[in-house]
Amino acid sequence: MPRDCLFDSDGGPPSRAEAVAAVAARLVDSGVGAQEAQDDARALLRAAAGLSRLDLALSPQAALTPDETQRLSDFARRRAAREPVSRILGARGFWTLDLTVAPDVLDPRADTETLVETVLALTDERNAPLRILDLGSGSGAILCALLSELPHATGVAVDLWAPACAATRQNLARCGLSRRANVLRGRWGSALAGVFDIIVSNPPYVRAGDMATLDPEVRLHDPALALDGGVDGLDCYRDIIADLGRLLAPGGLAAFEVGHDQAASVCALLHAQNLSVSRIARDAGGHERVVAARAEPEAS
């Protein structure tokens, strides 16, 4: 076994259980929380050895092969350097989908599922031919999730970053949704015409002064373009919300992911454009994570 392998070769290949314990301990030493370290160790082992969750549960004492041991050691070393598991494996589970995680694009996270959940909860007619606009689509996670749940909807994804446009196209194809969506490169809604029934966005919202304080998984691996929201974190919301008057259909829904302390500020921006806030949703951690608003319906 190579010298730089995490595991001691003197006693032979480790069992699956021993490997999980060794990797988890290494991750805890690097600053990863204990439960996250356990979860990550199991995910990395399954990937390194081609195992299912059931395989690991039923045969924890089975020995790894030398190749599997080396792969796991390489994965563990990268994770200990605070590279996210999703970037190591090139994939992320999001909503009910398995998405590709591109190197130069924001890694979609569980908090963003709150945005999808909120939009679906506020959509009464799920079989309607809804028109969806995803501004700053990144990986395409939000649009893919919504199209997967709204079978007659169509979508437009817009991103300024060419690699993000490519990542969105790749994930739409991976999910079998390419025929129902177009991907455009541009700055928010500035080049768009027409109206949409649902407009969603997870724009950059980190305050510029907070960028250096982000966790290493974010600071070192997510593109700054997808994080930095300006001095107060609200620059992108101002740009997007200013265009909602012409892009959002009468009675249409707009929903935004926001920073943990930004809901009130985003609500104020929406109110200034005569949009009625219909819901503020909390994420699994209890933070106000999504603000949803509606345009006035057409006068009868």
Short mmCIF file of C-alpha atoms in Angstrom, two decimals, residues 73-206:
data_model
loop_
_atom_site.label_atom_id
_atom_site.label_comp_id
_atom_site.label_asym_id
_atom_site.label_seq_id
_atom_site.Cartn_x
_atom_site.Cartn_y
_atom_site.Cartn_z
CA SER A 73 -7.56 7.53 1.54
CA ASP A 74 -7.38 10.02 -1.35
CA PHE A 75 -11.00 11.08 -0.78
CA ALA A 76 -10.40 11.47 2.96
CA ARG A 77 -7.35 13.63 2.42
CA ARG A 78 -9.35 15.98 0.18
CA ARG A 79 -12.24 16.16 2.64
CA ALA A 80 -9.83 16.83 5.51
CA ALA A 81 -8.62 19.82 3.49
CA ARG A 82 -12.28 20.95 3.70
CA GLU A 83 -13.28 20.16 0.15
CA PRO A 84 -17.01 19.30 0.23
CA VAL A 85 -18.03 15.69 -0.37
CA SER A 86 -20.22 16.79 -3.27
CA ARG A 87 -17.22 18.29 -5.06
CA ILE A 88 -15.06 15.26 -4.38
CA LEU A 89 -17.71 12.96 -5.86
CA GLY A 90 -18.96 15.41 -8.50
CA ALA A 91 -22.60 14.93 -7.54
CA ARG A 92 -25.17 16.21 -5.07
CA GLY A 93 -28.57 14.93 -4.06
CA PHE A 94 -31.02 17.83 -4.26
CA TRP A 95 -34.76 17.53 -3.75
CA THR A 96 -35.48 14.14 -5.36
CA LEU A 97 -32.76 14.55 -7.99
CA ASP A 98 -29.13 13.55 -8.41
CA LEU A 99 -27.29 16.54 -9.87
CA THR A 100 -23.81 17.08 -11.26
CA VAL A 101 -21.72 19.52 -9.21
CA ALA A 102 -19.49 21.48 -11.58
CA PRO A 103 -16.17 22.83 -10.24
CA ASP A 104 -16.86 26.50 -11.04
CA VAL A 105 -20.50 26.68 -9.92
CA LEU A 106 -22.21 27.14 -6.55
CA ASP A 107 -22.79 23.83 -4.80
CA PRO A 108 -26.57 23.54 -4.17
CA ARG A 109 -27.39 22.99 -0.52
CA ALA A 110 -30.30 21.78 1.57
CA ASP A 111 -31.31 25.33 2.56
CA THR A 112 -32.25 25.97 -1.07
CA GLU A 113 -34.74 23.10 -0.97
CA THR A 114 -36.79 25.42 1.25
CA LEU A 115 -37.25 27.66 -1.79
CA VAL A 116 -38.54 24.77 -3.89
CA GLU A 117 -40.84 23.63 -1.08
CA THR A 118 -42.26 27.13 -0.64
CA VAL A 119 -42.99 27.64 -4.34
CA LEU A 120 -44.76 24.29 -4.57
CA ALA A 121 -46.80 25.02 -1.45
CA LEU A 122 -47.98 28.29 -3.00
CA THR A 123 -48.76 26.75 -6.42
CA ASP A 124 -52.38 25.63 -6.54
CA GLU A 125 -52.51 24.35 -10.12
CA ARG A 126 -49.55 22.00 -10.46
CA ASN A 127 -50.74 20.69 -13.82
CA ALA A 128 -51.06 24.15 -15.38
CA PRO A 129 -48.71 25.23 -18.21
CA LEU A 130 -46.75 27.53 -15.92
CA ARG A 131 -43.88 29.67 -17.14
CA ILE A 132 -40.90 29.63 -14.73
CA LEU A 133 -37.90 31.96 -14.70
CA ASP A 134 -34.78 31.09 -12.66
CA LEU A 135 -32.48 34.09 -12.33
CA GLY A 136 -28.89 33.22 -11.48
CA SER A 137 -29.50 29.53 -12.12
CA GLY A 138 -26.04 28.25 -11.13
CA SER A 139 -26.23 24.46 -11.24
CA GLY A 140 -29.88 24.61 -12.34
CA ALA A 141 -30.97 22.86 -9.14
CA ILE A 142 -34.01 25.04 -8.46
CA LEU A 143 -35.36 24.94 -12.01
CA CYS A 144 -34.77 21.19 -12.32
CA ALA A 145 -36.58 20.53 -9.05
CA LEU A 146 -39.58 22.69 -9.99
CA LEU A 147 -39.90 21.24 -13.48
CA SER A 148 -39.75 17.74 -12.01
CA GLU A 149 -42.77 18.55 -9.82
CA LEU A 150 -44.74 20.67 -12.31
CA PRO A 151 -45.16 18.37 -15.32
CA HIS A 152 -46.62 20.90 -17.76
CA ALA A 153 -44.41 23.83 -16.82
CA THR A 154 -41.65 25.27 -18.98
CA GLY A 155 -38.64 27.22 -17.81
CA VAL A 156 -36.00 29.78 -18.67
CA ALA A 157 -32.71 29.84 -16.77
CA VAL A 158 -30.45 32.90 -16.84
CA ASP A 159 -26.91 33.24 -15.51
CA LEU A 160 -24.12 35.69 -16.18
CA TRP A 161 -21.41 33.03 -15.72
CA ALA A 162 -20.81 30.81 -18.77
CA PRO A 163 -19.81 27.74 -16.68
CA ALA A 164 -23.10 28.09 -14.77
CA CYS A 165 -25.08 28.09 -18.01
CA ALA A 166 -23.23 24.93 -19.05
CA ALA A 167 -23.91 23.33 -15.66
CA THR A 168 -27.61 24.16 -15.87
CA ARG A 169 -27.84 22.62 -19.34
CA GLN A 170 -26.00 19.51 -18.12
CA ASN A 171 -28.34 19.01 -15.18
CA LEU A 172 -31.47 19.65 -17.23
CA ALA A 173 -30.26 16.93 -19.60
CA ARG A 174 -29.35 14.62 -16.71
CA CYS A 175 -32.89 14.98 -15.34
CA GLY A 176 -34.56 14.54 -18.75
CA LEU A 177 -35.87 18.12 -18.72
CA SER A 178 -33.99 19.77 -21.59
CA ARG A 179 -37.01 19.94 -23.89
CA ARG A 180 -38.92 22.01 -21.37
CA ALA A 181 -36.30 24.68 -20.66
CA ASN A 182 -34.01 27.22 -22.29
CA VAL A 183 -30.76 28.53 -20.81
CA LEU A 184 -29.64 32.07 -21.54
CA ARG A 185 -26.50 33.95 -20.59
CA GLY A 186 -27.18 37.42 -19.27
CA ARG A 187 -27.47 39.68 -16.26
CA TRP A 188 -30.66 38.89 -14.37
CA GLY A 189 -33.75 39.80 -16.39
CA SER A 190 -32.31 42.72 -18.31
CA ALA A 191 -32.44 41.04 -21.74
CA LEU A 192 -35.77 39.27 -21.26
CA ALA A 193 -39.19 40.13 -22.61
CA GLY A 194 -42.55 38.56 -21.81
CA VAL A 195 -43.95 37.51 -18.47
CA PHE A 196 -43.60 34.53 -16.16
CA ASP A 197 -45.94 32.91 -13.67
CA ILE A 198 -43.13 31.98 -11.27
CA ILE A 199 -39.82 33.78 -10.82
CA VAL A 200 -37.24 32.26 -8.49
CA SER A 201 -33.73 33.24 -7.49
CA ASN A 202 -30.98 32.32 -5.06
CA PRO A 203 -28.78 35.35 -5.75
CA PRO A 204 -25.47 36.22 -4.11
CA TYR A 205 -26.31 37.61 -0.66
CA VAL A 206 -23.19 37.41 1.49
#
